[in-house]
Coordinates of C-alpha atoms in Angstrom, one line a residue:
X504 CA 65.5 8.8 -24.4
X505 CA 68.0 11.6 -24.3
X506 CA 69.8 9.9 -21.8
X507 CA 70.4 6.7 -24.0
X508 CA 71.7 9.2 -26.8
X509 CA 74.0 10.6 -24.6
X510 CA 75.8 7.2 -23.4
X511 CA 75.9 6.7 -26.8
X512 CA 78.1 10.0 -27.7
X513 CA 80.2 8.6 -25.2
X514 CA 81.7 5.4 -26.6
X515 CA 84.7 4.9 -28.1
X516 CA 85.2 4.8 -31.8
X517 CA 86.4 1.0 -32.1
X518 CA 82.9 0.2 -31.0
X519 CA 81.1 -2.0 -33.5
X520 CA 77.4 -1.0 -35.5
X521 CA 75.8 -4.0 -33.8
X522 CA 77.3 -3.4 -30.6
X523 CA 76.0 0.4 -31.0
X524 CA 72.4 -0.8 -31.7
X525 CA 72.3 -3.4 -29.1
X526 CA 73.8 -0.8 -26.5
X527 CA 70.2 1.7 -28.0
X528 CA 67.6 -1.2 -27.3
X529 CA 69.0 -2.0 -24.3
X530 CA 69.0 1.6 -23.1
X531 CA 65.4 2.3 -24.3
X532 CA 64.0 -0.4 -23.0
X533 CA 65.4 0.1 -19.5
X534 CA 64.0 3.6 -19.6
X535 CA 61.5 3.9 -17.1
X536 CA 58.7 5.1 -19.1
X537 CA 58.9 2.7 -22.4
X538 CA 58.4 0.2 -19.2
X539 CA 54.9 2.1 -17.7
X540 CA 54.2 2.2 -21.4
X541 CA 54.7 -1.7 -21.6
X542 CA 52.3 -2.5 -18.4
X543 CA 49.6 -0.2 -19.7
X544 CA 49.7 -2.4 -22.7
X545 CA 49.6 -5.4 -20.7
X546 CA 47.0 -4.2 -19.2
X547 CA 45.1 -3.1 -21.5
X548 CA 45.0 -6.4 -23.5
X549 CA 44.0 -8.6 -20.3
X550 CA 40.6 -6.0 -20.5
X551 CA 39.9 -7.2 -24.1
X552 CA 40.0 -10.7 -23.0
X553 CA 38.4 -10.3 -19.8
X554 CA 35.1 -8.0 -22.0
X555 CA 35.4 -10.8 -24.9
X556 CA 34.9 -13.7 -22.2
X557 CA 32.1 -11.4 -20.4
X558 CA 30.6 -10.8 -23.9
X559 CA 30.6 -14.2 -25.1
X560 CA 28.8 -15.2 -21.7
X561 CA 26.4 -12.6 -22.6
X562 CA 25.7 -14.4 -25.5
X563 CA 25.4 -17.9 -24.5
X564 CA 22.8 -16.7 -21.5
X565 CA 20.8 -14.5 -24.0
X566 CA 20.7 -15.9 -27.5
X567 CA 19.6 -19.1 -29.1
X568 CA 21.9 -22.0 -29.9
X569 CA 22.4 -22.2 -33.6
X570 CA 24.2 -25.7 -34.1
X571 CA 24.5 -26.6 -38.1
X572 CA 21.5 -29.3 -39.1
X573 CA 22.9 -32.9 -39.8
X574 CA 20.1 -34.0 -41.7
X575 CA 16.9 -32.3 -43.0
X576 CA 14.8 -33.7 -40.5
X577 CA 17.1 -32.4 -37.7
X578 CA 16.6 -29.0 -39.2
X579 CA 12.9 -28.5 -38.0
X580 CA 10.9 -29.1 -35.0
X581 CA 7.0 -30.0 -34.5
X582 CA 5.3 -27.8 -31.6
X583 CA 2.0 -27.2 -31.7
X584 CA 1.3 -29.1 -34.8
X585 CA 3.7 -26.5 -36.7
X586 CA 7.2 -26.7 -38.2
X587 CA 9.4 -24.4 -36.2
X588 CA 13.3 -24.1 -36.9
X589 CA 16.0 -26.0 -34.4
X590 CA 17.5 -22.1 -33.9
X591 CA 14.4 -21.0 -32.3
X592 CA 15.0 -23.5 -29.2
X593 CA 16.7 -22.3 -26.5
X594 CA 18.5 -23.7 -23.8
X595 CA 18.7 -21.9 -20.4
X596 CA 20.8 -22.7 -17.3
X597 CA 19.1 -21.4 -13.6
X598 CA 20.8 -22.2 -10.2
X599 CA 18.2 -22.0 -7.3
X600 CA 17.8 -23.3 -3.3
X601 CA 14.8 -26.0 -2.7
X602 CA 11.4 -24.1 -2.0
X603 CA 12.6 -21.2 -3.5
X604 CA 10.3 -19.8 -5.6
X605 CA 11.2 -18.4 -9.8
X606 CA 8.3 -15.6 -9.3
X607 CA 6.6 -16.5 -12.4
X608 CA 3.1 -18.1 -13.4
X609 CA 1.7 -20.6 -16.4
X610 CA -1.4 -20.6 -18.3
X611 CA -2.3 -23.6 -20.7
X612 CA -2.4 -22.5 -24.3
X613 CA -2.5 -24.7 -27.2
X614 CA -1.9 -27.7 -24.7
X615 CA 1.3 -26.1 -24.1
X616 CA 2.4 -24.6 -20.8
X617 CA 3.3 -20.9 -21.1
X618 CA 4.8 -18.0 -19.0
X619 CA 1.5 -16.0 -18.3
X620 CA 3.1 -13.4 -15.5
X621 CA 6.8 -12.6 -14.1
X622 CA 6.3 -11.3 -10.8
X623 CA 8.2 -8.1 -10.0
X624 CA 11.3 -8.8 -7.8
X625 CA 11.5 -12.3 -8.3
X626 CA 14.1 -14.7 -9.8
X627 CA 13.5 -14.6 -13.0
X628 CA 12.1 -11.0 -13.3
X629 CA 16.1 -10.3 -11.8
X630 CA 17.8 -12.2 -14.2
X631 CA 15.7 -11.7 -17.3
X632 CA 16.1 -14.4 -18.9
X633 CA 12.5 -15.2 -19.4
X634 CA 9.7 -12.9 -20.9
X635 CA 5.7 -13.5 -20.7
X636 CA 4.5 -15.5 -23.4
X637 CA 7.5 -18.3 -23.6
X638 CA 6.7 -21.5 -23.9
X639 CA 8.2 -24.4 -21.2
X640 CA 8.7 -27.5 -23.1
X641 CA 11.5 -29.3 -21.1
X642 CA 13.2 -29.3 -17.6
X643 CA 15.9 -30.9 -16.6
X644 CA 15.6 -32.5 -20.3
X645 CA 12.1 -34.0 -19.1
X646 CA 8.9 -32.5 -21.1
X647 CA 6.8 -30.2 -18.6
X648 CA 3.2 -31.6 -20.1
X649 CA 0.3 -29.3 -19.7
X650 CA -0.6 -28.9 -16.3
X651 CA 0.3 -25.6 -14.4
X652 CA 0.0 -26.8 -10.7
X653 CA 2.6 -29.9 -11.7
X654 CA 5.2 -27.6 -13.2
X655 CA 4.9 -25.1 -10.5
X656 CA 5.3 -28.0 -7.6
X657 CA 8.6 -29.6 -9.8
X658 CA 10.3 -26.5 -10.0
X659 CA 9.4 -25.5 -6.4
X660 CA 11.4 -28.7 -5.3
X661 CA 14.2 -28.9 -7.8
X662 CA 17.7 -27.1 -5.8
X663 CA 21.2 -26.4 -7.9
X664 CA 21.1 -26.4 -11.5
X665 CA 18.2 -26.3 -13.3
X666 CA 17.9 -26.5 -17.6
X667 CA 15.0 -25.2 -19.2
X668 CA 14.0 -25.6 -22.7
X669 CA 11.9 -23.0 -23.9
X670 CA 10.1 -22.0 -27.2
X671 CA 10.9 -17.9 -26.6
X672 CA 8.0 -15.3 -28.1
X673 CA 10.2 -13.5 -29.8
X674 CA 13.0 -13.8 -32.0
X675 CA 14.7 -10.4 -32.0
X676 CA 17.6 -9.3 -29.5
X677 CA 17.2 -9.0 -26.0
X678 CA 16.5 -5.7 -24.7
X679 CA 18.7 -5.0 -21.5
X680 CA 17.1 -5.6 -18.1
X681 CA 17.6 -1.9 -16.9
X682 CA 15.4 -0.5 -19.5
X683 CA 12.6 -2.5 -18.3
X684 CA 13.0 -1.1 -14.6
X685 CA 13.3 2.2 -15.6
X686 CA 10.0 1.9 -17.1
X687 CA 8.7 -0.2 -14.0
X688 CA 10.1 3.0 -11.4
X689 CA 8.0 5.4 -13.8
X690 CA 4.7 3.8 -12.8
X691 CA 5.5 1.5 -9.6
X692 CA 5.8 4.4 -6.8
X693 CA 1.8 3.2 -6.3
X694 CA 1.0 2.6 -2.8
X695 CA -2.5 1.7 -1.3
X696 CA -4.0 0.7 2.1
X697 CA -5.6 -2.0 2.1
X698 CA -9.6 -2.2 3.1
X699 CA -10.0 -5.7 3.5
X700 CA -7.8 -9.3 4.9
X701 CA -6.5 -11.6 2.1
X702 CA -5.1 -14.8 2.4
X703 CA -4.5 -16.5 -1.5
X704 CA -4.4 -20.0 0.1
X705 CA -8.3 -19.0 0.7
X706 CA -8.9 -18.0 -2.8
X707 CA -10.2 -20.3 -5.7
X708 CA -9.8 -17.9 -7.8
X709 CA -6.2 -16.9 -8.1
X710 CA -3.9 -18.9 -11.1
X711 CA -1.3 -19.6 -8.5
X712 CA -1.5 -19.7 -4.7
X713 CA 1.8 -19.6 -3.7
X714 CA 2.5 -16.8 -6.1
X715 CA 0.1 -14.7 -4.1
X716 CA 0.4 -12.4 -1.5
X717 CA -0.8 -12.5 2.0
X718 CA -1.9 -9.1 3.5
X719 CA -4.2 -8.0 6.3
X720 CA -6.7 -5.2 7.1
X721 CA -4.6 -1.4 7.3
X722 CA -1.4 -2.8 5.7
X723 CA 0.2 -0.5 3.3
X724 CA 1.2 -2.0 -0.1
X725 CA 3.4 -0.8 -3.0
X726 CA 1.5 -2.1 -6.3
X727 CA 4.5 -2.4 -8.6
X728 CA 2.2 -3.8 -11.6
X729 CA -1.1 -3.6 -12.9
X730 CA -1.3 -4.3 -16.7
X731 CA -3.6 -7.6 -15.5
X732 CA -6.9 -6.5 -15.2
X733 CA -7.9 -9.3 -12.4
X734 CA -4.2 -9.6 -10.8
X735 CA -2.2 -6.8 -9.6
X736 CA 1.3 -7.6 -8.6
X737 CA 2.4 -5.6 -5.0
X738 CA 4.5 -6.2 -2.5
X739 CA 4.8 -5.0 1.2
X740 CA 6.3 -1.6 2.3
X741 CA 7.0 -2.4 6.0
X742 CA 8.5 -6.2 5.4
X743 CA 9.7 -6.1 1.3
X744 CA 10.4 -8.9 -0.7
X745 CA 9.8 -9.8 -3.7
X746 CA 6.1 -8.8 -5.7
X747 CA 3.2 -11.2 -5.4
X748 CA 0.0 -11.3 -6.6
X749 CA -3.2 -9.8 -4.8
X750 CA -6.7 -9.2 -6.3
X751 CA -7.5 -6.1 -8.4
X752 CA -9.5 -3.3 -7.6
X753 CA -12.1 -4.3 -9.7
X754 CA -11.8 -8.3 -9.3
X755 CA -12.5 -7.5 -5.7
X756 CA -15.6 -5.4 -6.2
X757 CA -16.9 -7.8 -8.1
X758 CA -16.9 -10.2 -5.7
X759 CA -18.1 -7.8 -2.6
X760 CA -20.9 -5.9 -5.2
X761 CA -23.6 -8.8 -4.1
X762 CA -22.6 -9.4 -0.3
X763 CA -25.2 -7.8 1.5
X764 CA -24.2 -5.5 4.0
X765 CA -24.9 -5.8 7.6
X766 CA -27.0 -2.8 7.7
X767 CA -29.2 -3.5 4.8
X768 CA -31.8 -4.7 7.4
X769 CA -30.7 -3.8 10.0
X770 CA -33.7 -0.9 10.9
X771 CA -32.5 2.6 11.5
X772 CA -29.3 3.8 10.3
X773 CA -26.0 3.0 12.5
X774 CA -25.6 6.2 14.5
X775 CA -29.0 7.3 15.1
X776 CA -32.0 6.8 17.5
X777 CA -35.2 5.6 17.1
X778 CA -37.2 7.0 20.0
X779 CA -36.6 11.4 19.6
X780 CA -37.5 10.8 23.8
X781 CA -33.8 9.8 24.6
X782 CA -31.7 11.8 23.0
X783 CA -31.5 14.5 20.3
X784 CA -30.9 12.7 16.5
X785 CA -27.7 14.5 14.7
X786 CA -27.7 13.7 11.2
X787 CA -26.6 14.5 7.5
X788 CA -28.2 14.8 4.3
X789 CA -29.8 11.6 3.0
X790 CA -28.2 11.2 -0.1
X791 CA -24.7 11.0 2.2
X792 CA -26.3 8.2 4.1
X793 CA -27.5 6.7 0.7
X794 CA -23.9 7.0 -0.3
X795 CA -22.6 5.0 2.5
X796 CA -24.6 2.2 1.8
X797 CA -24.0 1.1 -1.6
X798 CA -20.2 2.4 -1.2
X799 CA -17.1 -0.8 -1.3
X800 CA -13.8 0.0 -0.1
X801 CA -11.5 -2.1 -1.5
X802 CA -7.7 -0.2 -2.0
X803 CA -7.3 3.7 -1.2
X804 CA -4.2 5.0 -2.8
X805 CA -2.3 6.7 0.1
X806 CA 1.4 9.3 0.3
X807 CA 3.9 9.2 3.0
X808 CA 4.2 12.4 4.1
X809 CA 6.6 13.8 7.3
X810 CA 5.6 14.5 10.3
X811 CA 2.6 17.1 10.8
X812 CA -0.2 17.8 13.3
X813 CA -3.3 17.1 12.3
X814 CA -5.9 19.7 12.0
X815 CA -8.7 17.8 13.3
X816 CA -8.9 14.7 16.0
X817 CA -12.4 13.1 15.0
X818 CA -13.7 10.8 17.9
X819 CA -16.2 8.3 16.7
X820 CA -18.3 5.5 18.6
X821 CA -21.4 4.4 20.0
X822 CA -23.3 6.6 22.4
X823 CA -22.8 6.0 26.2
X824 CA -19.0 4.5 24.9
X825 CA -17.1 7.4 26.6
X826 CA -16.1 9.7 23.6
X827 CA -17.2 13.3 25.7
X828 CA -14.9 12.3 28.5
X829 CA -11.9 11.9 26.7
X830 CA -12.6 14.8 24.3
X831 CA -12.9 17.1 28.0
X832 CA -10.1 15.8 29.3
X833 CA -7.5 16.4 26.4
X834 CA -8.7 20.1 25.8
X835 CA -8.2 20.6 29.8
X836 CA -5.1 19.2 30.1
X837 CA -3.7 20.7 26.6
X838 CA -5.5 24.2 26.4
X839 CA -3.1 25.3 24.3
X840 CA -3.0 22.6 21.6
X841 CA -6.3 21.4 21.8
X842 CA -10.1 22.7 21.5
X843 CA -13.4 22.3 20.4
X844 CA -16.7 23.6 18.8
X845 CA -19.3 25.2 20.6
X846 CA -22.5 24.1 19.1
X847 CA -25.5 26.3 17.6
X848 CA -28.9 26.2 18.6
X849 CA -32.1 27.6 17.8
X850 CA -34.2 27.5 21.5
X851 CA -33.9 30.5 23.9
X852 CA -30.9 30.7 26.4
X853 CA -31.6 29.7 29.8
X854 CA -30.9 32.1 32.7
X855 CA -27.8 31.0 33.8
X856 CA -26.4 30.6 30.0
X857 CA -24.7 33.2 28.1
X858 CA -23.9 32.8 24.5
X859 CA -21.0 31.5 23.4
X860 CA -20.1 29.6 26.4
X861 CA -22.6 26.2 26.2
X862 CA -24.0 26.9 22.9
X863 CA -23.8 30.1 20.3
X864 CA -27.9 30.9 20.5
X865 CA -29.0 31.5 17.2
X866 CA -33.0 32.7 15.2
X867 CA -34.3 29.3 14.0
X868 CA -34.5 31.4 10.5
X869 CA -31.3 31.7 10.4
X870 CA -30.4 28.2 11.6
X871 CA -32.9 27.1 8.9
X872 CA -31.0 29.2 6.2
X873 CA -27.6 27.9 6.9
X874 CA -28.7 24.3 7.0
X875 CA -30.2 24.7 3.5
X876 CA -27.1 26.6 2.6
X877 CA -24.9 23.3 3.5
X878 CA -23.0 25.3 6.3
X879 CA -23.4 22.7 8.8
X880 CA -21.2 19.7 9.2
X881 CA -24.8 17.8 11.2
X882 CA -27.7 19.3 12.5
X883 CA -31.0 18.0 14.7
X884 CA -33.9 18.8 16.3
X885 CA -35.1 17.6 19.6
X886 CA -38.0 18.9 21.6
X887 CA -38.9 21.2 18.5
X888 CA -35.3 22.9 18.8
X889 CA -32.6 23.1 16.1
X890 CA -28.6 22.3 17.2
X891 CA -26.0 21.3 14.8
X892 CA -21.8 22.2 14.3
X893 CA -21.1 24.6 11.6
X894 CA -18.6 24.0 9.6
X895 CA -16.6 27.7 10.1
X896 CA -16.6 26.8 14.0
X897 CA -14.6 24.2 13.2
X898 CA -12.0 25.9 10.9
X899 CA -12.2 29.0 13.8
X900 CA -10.5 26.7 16.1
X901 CA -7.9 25.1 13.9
X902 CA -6.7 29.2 12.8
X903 CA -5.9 29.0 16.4
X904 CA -3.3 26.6 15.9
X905 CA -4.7 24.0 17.7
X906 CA -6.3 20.8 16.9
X907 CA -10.0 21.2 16.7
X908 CA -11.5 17.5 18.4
X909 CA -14.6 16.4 17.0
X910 CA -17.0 13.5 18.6
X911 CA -19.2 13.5 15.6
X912 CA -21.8 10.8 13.7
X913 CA -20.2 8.2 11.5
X914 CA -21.8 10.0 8.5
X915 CA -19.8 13.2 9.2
X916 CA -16.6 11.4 8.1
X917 CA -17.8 11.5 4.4
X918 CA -17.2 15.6 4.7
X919 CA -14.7 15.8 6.9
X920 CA -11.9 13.3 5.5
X921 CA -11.0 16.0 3.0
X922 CA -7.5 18.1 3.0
X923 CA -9.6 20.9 4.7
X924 CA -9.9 19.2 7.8
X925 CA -7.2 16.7 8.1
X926 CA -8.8 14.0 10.5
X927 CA -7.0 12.0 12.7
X928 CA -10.1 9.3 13.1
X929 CA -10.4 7.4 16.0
X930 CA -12.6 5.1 16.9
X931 CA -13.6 4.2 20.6
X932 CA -15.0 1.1 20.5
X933 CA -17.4 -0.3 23.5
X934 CA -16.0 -3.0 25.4
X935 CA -18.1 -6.7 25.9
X936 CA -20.9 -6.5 27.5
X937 CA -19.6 -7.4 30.7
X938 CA -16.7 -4.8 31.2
X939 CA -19.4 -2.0 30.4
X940 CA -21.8 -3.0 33.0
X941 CA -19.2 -3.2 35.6
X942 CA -18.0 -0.1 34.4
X943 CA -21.3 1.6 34.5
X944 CA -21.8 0.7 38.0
X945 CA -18.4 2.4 38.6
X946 CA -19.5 5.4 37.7
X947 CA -23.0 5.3 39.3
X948 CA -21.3 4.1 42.9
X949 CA -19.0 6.9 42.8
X950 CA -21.7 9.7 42.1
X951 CA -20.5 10.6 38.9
X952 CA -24.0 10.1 37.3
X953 CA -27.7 9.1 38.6
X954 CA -28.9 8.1 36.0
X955 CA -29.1 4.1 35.3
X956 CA -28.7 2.1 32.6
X957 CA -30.4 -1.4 32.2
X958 CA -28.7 -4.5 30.5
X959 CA -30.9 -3.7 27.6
X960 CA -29.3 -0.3 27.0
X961 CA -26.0 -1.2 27.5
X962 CA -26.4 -4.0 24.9
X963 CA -27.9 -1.5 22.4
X964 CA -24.7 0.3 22.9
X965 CA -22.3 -2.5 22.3
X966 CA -24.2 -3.7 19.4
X967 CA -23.8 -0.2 17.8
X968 CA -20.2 0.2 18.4
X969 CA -19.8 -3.1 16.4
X970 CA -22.1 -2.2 13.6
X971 CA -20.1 1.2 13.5
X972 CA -17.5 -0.3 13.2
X973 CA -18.1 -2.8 10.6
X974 CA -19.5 0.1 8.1
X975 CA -17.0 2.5 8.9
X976 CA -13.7 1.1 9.7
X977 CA -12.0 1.5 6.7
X978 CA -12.2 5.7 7.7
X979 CA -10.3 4.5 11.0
X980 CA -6.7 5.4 12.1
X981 CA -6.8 3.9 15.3
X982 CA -9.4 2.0 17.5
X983 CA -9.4 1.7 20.7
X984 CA -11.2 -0.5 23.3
X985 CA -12.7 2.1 26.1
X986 CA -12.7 -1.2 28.7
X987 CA -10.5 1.5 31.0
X988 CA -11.2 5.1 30.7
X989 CA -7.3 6.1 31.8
X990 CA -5.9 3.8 29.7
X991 CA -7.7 4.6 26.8
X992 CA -7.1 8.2 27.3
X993 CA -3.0 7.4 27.6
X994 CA -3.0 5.9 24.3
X995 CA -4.8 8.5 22.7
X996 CA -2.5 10.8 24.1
X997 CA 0.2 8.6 22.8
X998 CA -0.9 8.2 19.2
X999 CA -1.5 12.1 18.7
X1000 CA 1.7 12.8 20.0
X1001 CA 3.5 10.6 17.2
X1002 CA 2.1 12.6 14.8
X1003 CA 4.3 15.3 15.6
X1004 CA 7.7 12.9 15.0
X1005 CA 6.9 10.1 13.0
X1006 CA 6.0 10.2 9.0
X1007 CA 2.2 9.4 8.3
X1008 CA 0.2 7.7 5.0
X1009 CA -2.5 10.3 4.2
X1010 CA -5.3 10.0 1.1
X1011 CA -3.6 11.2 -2.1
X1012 CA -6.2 13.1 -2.5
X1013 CA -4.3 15.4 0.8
X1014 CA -1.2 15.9 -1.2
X1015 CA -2.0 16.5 -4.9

């Protein structure tokens, strides 16, 4: 500006008024920052248009077409046998590929079809155009009629454009999308594994089988919605996608609570032995046993938590199955990271025995006091002897720093799954009938044992590994199939040893 007001000084005195102010405009708007100012302005107006556009799309998407009446009778609408104002109609546009689905489900009310669910993650939960409780009345400018499976099908197949005319359940305005998943992130960090296989195309129960979700035995699922008391909406952690719906807890136990269980009448107790001749009988406290019987596992809320080493390795499996091997094999291979109990007993040491080597040689008083005193994990008697693992032996080995490894009863799992113990739980499962015979004989030709099994006990044993299994498998982190002893033991090694690099899903219960 100074500039121009020096050329100015510098003309000569003939020059005209008009030429003077024409000389001034042209100066200042030649100056280099009247023009920056002039772009900003520019600018700065092509926002406002571009906001008022975006704004007025806002609008049309969100809020209800108000066109003036042209008559009285254009002014109202019948649904459901009531007058209900033209304004309250709206008109919504949806683009969408063929088979894809909208992630939402009907109900039939008042012979009308309306939104009962919006799954999480879906099309129209994204968009948010549609709330529960709206009522379809026309697509594609045909009515919808009442039936839920219909609708669902036509909109399945329908690609491109789709028009929907809906009767919305509320008039007020539209509360922005993020709002609702802010409130959805406050209570959707829920994650479960699952207990049990689910396929929905198998279920007569659920409102909409392709809404549902498919998920099998030891998945891990991220429940993103549970205001349905019967239908929880979750989706998968390892795959993603959008929600779908599964079962509820309590739907589910409804339907197991009358399923009798396999062991009902089954005689003794999986885990235990009839005749006290064969072998001595380990056991809990009844009312633990009791427990197990009546107890349904249906979802167990689970954390991810970063790689840690577990403080106990908990073999479990039918007797004769090959747990003892393995456990004597890892803690003489890995001294350092692995080791055991060393069992009590009340009968009087041998000659050759000193305590604390085979067995810790204990009063049977004494035994009899810490058994009613709940200080052992199990305990037996056989041949009018006590034995039994205390609990503190256990927690000895693991102050060591190493992994304390357990082959235990099934029943022992309801004390030790806690976030005292820390169980990795394995279970070795018995090969068919077969393979274990031909095993057996393996180990009999090669002088490794004398004593024989018949067909009849090896059955026995793979009928118990599958009964264990049944009852217990939801306590499992890993089963393997002892049809190879070598084998087995290199995949045990394997999984124990990803526990120290890869992230694992413990019990809540571990973390908070």
């Amino acid at each position: 500006m100074q500039q121009v007001l020096d050329n100015l000084t510098d003309l000569p005195p003939s020059t005209g008024a008009e030429e003077i102010d024409l000389i001034f405009l042209k100066g200042i708007m030649e100056n280099p920052i009247v023009r920056s100012l002039a772009k900003a302005h520019e600018r700065l107006e092509d926002s406002k248009l571009e906001a008022s556009l975006l704004e007025a799309h806002d609008i049309v998407a969100s809020k209800c077409y108000e066109s003036p009446p042209s008559s009285p009778e254009m002014n109202n609408s019948s649904v459901n046998n009531q007058i209900v104002p033209v304004d309250a109609i709206r008109i919504l546009g949806i683009h969408k590929r063929a088979g894809e689905p909208l992630g939402v489900t009907f109900r039939v009310e008042n012979n009308d079809l309306v939104i009962a669910r919006i799954l999480h993650g879906g099309m129209i939960d994204r968009q948010g155009l549609l709330h529960v409780g709206d009522v379809i009345k026309e697509v594609n400018g045909h009515e919808v009629g009442n039936n839920p499976k219909e609708l669902q099908e036509l909109l399945k197949s329908i690609s491109g454009s789709v028009t929907l005319k809906i009767l919305p359940s509320y008039r007020d305005n539209i509360i922005p999308q993020q709002i609702f998943l802010q409130q959805d992130e406050l209570h959707s960090l829920v994650f479960v594994k699952c207990h049990f296989d689910y396929n929905p195309y198998n279920d007569n129960l659920i409102p909409c089988k392709e809404a549902g979700l498919k998920f099998s035995k030891g998945e891990i699922l991220q429940i993103v919605n549970r205001e349905d008391p019967n239908w929880w909406q979750a989706s998968h952690v390892k795959e993603g996608g959008s929600a779908g719906l599964i079962p509820s807890q309590f739907l589910e136990e409804k339907r197991k609570a009358f399923v009798r269980r396999d062991w009902d009448n089954s005689g003794p107790f999986c885990g235990t032995i009839s005749s006290k001749k064969k072998k001595k009988m380990m056991y809990l406290t009844t009312r633990n046993a009791e427990f197990d019987r009546h107890e349904i596992q249906i979802y167990e809320e689970v954390a991810k938590m970063p790689p840690f080493q577990r403080k106990t390795l908990v073999l479990i499996g039918a007797q004769g199955v090959g747990r003892r091997s393995l456990k004597n094999r890892f803690i003489v291979l890995n001294p350092t990271k692995f080791g055991t109990t060393v069992p009590f007993t009340s009968r009087k040491p041998r000659d050759d025995e000193k305590d604390g080597q085979a067995y810790r040689f204990v009063s049977r008083a004494e035994m009899e006091t810490d058994i009613k005193a709940g200080r052992y994990l199990e305990h037996g008697e056989y041949e009018g002897n006590l034995y039994g693992t205390k609990i503190d032996s256990i927690l000895e080995v693991v102050q060591t720093g190493r992994t304390c490894i357990l082959d235990v009863n099934p029943q022992a799992l309801k004390i030790l799954r806690t976030s005292e113990f820390m169980p990795y739980v394995v279970f070795i499962a018995a090969p068919e009938l077969e393979t274990l015979r031909a095993m057996h004989k393996a180990v009999v030709d090669a002088g490794i044992t004398t004593k024989l099994l018949t067909d009849t006990d090896l059955k026995k044993t793979v009928d118990e590994s599958a009964r264990i299994q049944r009852a217990y498998s939801h306590y499992f982190d890993l089963v393997i199939v002892n049809d190879n002893l070598d084998k087995a033991f290199e995949k045990l090694q394997t999984a124990t040893e990803k526990l120290r690099t890869e992230p694992q899903w413990v019990p809540i219960s571990w973390v908070y």
